[in-house]
GROMACS .gro file of C-alpha atoms in nm:
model
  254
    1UNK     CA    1   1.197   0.312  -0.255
    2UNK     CA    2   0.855   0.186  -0.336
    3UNK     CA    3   0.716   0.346   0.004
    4UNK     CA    4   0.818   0.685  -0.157
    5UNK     CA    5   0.730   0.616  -0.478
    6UNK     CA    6   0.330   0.489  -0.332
    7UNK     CA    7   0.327   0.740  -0.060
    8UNK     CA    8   0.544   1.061  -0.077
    9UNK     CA    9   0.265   1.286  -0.183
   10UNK     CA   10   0.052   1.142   0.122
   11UNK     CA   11   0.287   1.181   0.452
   12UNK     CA   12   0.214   1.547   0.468
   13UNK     CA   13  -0.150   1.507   0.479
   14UNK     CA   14  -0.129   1.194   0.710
   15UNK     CA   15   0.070   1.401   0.952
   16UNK     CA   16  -0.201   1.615   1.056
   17UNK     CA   17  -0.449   1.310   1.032
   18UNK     CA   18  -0.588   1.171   1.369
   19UNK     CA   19  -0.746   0.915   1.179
   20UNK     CA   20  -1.135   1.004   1.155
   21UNK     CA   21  -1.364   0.997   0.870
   22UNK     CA   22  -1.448   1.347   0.944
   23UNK     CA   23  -1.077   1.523   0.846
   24UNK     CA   24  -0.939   1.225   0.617
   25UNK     CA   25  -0.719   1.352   0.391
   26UNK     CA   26  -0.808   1.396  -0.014
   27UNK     CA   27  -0.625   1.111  -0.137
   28UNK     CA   28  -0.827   0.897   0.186
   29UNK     CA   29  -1.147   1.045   0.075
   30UNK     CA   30  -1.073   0.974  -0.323
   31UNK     CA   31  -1.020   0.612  -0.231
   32UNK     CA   32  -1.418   0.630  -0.118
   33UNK     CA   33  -1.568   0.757  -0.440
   34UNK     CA   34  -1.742   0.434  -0.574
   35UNK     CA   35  -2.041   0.570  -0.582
   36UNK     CA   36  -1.950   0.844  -0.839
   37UNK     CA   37  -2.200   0.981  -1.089
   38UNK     CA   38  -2.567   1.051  -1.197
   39UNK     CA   39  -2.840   0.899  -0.999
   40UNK     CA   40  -3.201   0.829  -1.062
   41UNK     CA   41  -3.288   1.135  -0.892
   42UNK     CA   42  -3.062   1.305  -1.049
   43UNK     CA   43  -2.843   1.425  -0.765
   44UNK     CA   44  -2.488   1.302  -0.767
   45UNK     CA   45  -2.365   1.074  -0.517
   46UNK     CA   46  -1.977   1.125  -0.356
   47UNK     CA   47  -1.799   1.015  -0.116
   48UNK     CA   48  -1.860   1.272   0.126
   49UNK     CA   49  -2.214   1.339   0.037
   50UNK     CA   50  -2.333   0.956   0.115
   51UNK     CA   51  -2.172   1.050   0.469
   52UNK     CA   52  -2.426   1.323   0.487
   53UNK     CA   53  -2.674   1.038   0.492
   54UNK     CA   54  -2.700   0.991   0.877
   55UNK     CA   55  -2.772   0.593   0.849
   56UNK     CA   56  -2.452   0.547   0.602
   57UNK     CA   57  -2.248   0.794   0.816
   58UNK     CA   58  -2.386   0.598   1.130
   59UNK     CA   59  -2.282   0.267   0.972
   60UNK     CA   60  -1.971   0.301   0.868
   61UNK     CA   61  -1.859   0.464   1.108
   62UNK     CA   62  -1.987   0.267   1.415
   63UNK     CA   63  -1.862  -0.052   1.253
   64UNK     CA   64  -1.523   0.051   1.135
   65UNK     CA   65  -1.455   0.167   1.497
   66UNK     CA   66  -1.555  -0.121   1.661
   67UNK     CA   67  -1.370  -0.353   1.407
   68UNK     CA   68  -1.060  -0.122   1.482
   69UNK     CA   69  -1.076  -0.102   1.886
   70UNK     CA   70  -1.126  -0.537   1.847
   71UNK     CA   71  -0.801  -0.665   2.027
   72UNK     CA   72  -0.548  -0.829   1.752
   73UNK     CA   73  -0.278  -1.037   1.838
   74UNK     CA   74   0.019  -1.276   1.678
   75UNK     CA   75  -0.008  -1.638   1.777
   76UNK     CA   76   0.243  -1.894   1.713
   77UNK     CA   77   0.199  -2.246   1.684
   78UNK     CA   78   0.340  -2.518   1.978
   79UNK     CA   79   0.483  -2.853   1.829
   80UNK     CA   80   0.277  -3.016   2.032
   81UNK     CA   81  -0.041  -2.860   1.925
   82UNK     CA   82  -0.225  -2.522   2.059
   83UNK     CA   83  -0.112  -2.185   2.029
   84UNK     CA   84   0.025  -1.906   2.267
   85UNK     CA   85   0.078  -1.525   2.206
   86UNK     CA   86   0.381  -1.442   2.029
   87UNK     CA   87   0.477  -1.086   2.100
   88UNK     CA   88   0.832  -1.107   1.951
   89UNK     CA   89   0.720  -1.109   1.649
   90UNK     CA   90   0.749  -0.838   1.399
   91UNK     CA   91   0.407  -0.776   1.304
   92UNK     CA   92   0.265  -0.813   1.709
   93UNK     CA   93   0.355  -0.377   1.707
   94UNK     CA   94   0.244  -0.309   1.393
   95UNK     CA   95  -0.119  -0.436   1.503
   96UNK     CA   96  -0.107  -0.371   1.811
   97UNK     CA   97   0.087   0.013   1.818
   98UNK     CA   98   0.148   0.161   1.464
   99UNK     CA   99   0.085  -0.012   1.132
  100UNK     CA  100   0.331   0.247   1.010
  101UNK     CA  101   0.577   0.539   1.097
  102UNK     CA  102   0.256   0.754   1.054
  103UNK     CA  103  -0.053   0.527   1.081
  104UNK     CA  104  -0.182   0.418   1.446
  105UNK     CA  105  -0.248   0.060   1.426
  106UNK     CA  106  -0.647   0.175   1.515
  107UNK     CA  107  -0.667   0.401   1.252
  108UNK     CA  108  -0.504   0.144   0.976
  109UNK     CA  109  -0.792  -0.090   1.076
  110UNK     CA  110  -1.060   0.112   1.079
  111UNK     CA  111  -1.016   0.254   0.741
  112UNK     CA  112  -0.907  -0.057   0.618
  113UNK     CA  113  -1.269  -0.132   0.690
  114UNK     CA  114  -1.421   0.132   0.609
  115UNK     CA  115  -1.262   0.071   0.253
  116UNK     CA  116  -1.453  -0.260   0.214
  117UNK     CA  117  -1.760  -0.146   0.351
  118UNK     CA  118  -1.806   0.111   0.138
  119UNK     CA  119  -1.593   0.006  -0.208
  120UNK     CA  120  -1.640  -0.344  -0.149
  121UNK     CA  121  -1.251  -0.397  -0.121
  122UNK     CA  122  -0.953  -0.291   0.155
  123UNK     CA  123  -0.591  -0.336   0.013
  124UNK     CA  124  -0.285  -0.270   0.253
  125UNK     CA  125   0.101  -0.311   0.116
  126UNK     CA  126   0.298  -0.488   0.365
  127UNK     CA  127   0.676  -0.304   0.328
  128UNK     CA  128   0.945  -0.562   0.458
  129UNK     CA  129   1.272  -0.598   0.581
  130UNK     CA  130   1.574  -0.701   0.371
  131UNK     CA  131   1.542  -1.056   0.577
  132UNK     CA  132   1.130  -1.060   0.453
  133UNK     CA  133   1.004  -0.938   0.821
  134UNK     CA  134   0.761  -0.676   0.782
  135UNK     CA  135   0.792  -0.327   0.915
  136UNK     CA  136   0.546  -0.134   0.762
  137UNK     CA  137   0.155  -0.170   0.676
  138UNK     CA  138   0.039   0.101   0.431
  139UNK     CA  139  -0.345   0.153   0.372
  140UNK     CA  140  -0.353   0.099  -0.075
  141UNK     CA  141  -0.655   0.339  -0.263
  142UNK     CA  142  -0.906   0.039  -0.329
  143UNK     CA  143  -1.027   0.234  -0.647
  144UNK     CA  144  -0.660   0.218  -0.802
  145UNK     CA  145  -0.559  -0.127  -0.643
  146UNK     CA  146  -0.691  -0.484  -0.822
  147UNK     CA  147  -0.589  -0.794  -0.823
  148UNK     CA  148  -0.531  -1.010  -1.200
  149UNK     CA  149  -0.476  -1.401  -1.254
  150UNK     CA  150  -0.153  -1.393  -1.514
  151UNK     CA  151  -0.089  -1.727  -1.639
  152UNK     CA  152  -0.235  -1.847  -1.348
  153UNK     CA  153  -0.045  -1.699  -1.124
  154UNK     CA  154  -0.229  -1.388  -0.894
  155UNK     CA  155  -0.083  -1.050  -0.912
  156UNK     CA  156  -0.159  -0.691  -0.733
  157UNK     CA  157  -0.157  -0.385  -0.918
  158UNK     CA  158  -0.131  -0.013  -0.757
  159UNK     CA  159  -0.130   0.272  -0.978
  160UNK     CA  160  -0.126   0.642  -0.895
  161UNK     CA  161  -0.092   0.940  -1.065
  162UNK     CA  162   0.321   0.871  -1.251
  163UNK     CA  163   0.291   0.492  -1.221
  164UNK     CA  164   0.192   0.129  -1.219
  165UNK     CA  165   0.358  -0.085  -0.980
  166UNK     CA  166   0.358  -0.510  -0.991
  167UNK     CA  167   0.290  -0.630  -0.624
  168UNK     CA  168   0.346  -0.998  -0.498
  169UNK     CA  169   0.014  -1.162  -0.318
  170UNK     CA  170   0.284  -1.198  -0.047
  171UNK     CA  171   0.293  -0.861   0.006
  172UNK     CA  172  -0.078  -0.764   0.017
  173UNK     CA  173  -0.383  -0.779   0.239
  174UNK     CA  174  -0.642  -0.810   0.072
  175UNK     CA  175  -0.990  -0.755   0.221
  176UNK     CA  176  -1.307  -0.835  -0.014
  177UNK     CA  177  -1.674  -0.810   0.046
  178UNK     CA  178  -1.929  -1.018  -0.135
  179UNK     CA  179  -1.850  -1.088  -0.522
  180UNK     CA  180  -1.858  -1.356  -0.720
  181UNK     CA  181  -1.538  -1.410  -0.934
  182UNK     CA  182  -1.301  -1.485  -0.582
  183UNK     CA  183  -1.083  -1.188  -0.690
  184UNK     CA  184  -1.297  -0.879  -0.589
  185UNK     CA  185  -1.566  -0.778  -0.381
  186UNK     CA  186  -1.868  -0.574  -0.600
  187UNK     CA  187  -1.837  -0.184  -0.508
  188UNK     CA  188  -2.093  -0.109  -0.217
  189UNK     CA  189  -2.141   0.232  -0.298
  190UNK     CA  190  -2.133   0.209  -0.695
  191UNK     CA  191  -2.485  -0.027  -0.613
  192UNK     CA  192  -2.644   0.212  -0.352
  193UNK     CA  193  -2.579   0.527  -0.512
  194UNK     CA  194  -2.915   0.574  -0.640
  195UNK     CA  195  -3.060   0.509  -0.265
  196UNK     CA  196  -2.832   0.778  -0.147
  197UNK     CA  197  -2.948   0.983  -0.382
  198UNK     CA  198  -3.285   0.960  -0.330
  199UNK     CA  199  -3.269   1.021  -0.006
  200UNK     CA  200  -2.996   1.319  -0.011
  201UNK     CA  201  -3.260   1.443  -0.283
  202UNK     CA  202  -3.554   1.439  -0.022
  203UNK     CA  203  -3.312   1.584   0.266
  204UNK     CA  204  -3.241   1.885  -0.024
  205UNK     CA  205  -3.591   1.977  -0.114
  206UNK     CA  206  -3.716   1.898   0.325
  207UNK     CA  207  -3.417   2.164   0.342
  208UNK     CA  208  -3.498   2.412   0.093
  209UNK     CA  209  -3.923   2.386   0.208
  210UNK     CA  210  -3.792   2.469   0.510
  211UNK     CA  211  -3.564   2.753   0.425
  212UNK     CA  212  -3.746   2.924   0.162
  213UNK     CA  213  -4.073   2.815   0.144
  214UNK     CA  214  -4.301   3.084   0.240
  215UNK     CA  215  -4.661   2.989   0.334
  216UNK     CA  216  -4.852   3.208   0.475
  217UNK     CA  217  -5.208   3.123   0.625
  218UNK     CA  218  -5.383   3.425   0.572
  219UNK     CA  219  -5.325   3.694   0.235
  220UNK     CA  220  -5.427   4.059   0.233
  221UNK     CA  221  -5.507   4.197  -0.120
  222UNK     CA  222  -5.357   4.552  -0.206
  223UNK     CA  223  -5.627   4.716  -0.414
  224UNK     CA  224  -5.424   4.938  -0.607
  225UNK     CA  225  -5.158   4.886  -0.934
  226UNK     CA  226  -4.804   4.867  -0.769
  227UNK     CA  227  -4.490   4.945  -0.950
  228UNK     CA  228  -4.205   4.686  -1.037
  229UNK     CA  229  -4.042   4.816  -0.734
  230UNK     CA  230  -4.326   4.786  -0.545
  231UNK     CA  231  -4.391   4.457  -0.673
  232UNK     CA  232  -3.975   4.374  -0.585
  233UNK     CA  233  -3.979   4.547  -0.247
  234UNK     CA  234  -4.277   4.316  -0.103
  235UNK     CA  235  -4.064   3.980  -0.261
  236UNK     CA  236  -3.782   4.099  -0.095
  237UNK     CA  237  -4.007   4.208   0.254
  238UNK     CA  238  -4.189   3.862   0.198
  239UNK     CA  239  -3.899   3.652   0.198
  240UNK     CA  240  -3.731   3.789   0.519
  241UNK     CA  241  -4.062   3.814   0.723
  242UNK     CA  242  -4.216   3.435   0.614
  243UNK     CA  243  -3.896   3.218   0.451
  244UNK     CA  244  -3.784   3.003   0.741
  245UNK     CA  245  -3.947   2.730   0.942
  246UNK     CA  246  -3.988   2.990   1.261
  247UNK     CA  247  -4.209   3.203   1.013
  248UNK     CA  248  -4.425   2.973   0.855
  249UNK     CA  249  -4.796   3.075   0.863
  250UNK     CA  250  -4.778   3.379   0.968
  251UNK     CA  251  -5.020   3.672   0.793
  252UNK     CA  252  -4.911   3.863   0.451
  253UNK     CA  253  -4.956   4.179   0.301
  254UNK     CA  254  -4.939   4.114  -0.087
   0.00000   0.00000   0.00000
């Protein structure tokens, strides 16, 4: 019942998922939006425009994949010390196949990390069996997911759109990047935001030089008064014979 109540507005989107960054689905890509709002420069920072930044892009990407294609596997522990693989165990498949009925277990990690690269925190419900085994591991949105200390006792909260929901510690993992109050890590993007701006401000106006800037390295003088649409013709001549980085320099008739 919960799994409906968390997830029934997602399994449509997840269906037709294959798990990149690229075609994440809205409620994925809303779970990345730490970095929200007005920069120093002025231009505002999202989730998808900080993947326009190739090094960000580059990052997160490279290093969620890798984290997600590293080999995971349930150990037990002998009696008389050591370990050895444990593959009857319910959560070997989930980490090894499919987290979930919808959610290869590659995909789960990787955005899993991606999460706490990016908002500094990866939260995953773990759905269970009526004898405690789990079955299912659902990604949580780290932007509407936080942990609280309740008369000293620690506590999950999830929240969407209808609803708060109480989760036990038992039932979460809980991935944190670097903070310093041992509940949360500090949001990644909410700090860098004003780097990605800058430079998504400089990629604009390279962009827009490039596009429109029309510099021509020699100008002929028309000696005579020219009507507005004169004057509106030769903008409009100007700008499709010079705007573009293939015209650049070339000669002008003003």
């Amino acid at each position: 019942m919960l799994a409906n109540a968390l997830f029934a507005d997602r399994r449509a989107s997840l269906e037709s998922w294959t798990g990149s960054l690229d075609n994440a689905p809205d409620w994925l890509w809303d779970s990345l939006t730490g970095g929200d709002g007005p920069t120093e420069s002025g231009v505002t920072v999202t989730q998808k425009t900080a993947l326009n930044n190739d090094a960000w892009w580059r990052g997160v990407n490279m290093v969620s994949s890798d984290v997600a294609s590293t080999p995971c596997r349930v150990f037990k522990r002998l009696p008389g010390g050591g370990k050895e693989r444990d593959t009857s165990h319910q959560a070997d498949s989930l980490i090894r196949r499919k987290a979930s009925l919808e959610i290869k277990a590659f995909d789960f990690f990787q955005t899993l990390q991606a999460h706490a690269m990016t908002i500094g925190n990866a939260y995953a419900w773990i759905k269970r069996l009526g004898d405690g085994s789990p079955a299912e591991l659902w990604p949580l949105n780290p932007l509407s997911t936080y942990p609280i200390r309740k008369n000293g006792q620690l506590l999950y909260i999830h929240s969407d759109a209808s609803d708060s929901f109480r989760l036990d510690p038992s039932d979460i993992i809980h991935i944190k990047g670097l903070g310093f109050d041992g509940l949360t890590g500090y949001n990644v993007m909410a700090y860098a935001k004003h780097c990605l701006g800058l430079a998504d401000a400089m990629r604009k106006h390279a962009s827009f030089f490039f596009k429109e800037g029309a510099n021509p390295s020699v100008v002929i003088e028309h000696p005579g008064k020219l009507s507005s649409e004169a004057k509106a013709n030769i903008i409009s001549g100007l700008k499709k014979l010079y705007s573009g980085v293939e015209n650049h320099h070339r000669i002008a008739v003003l």
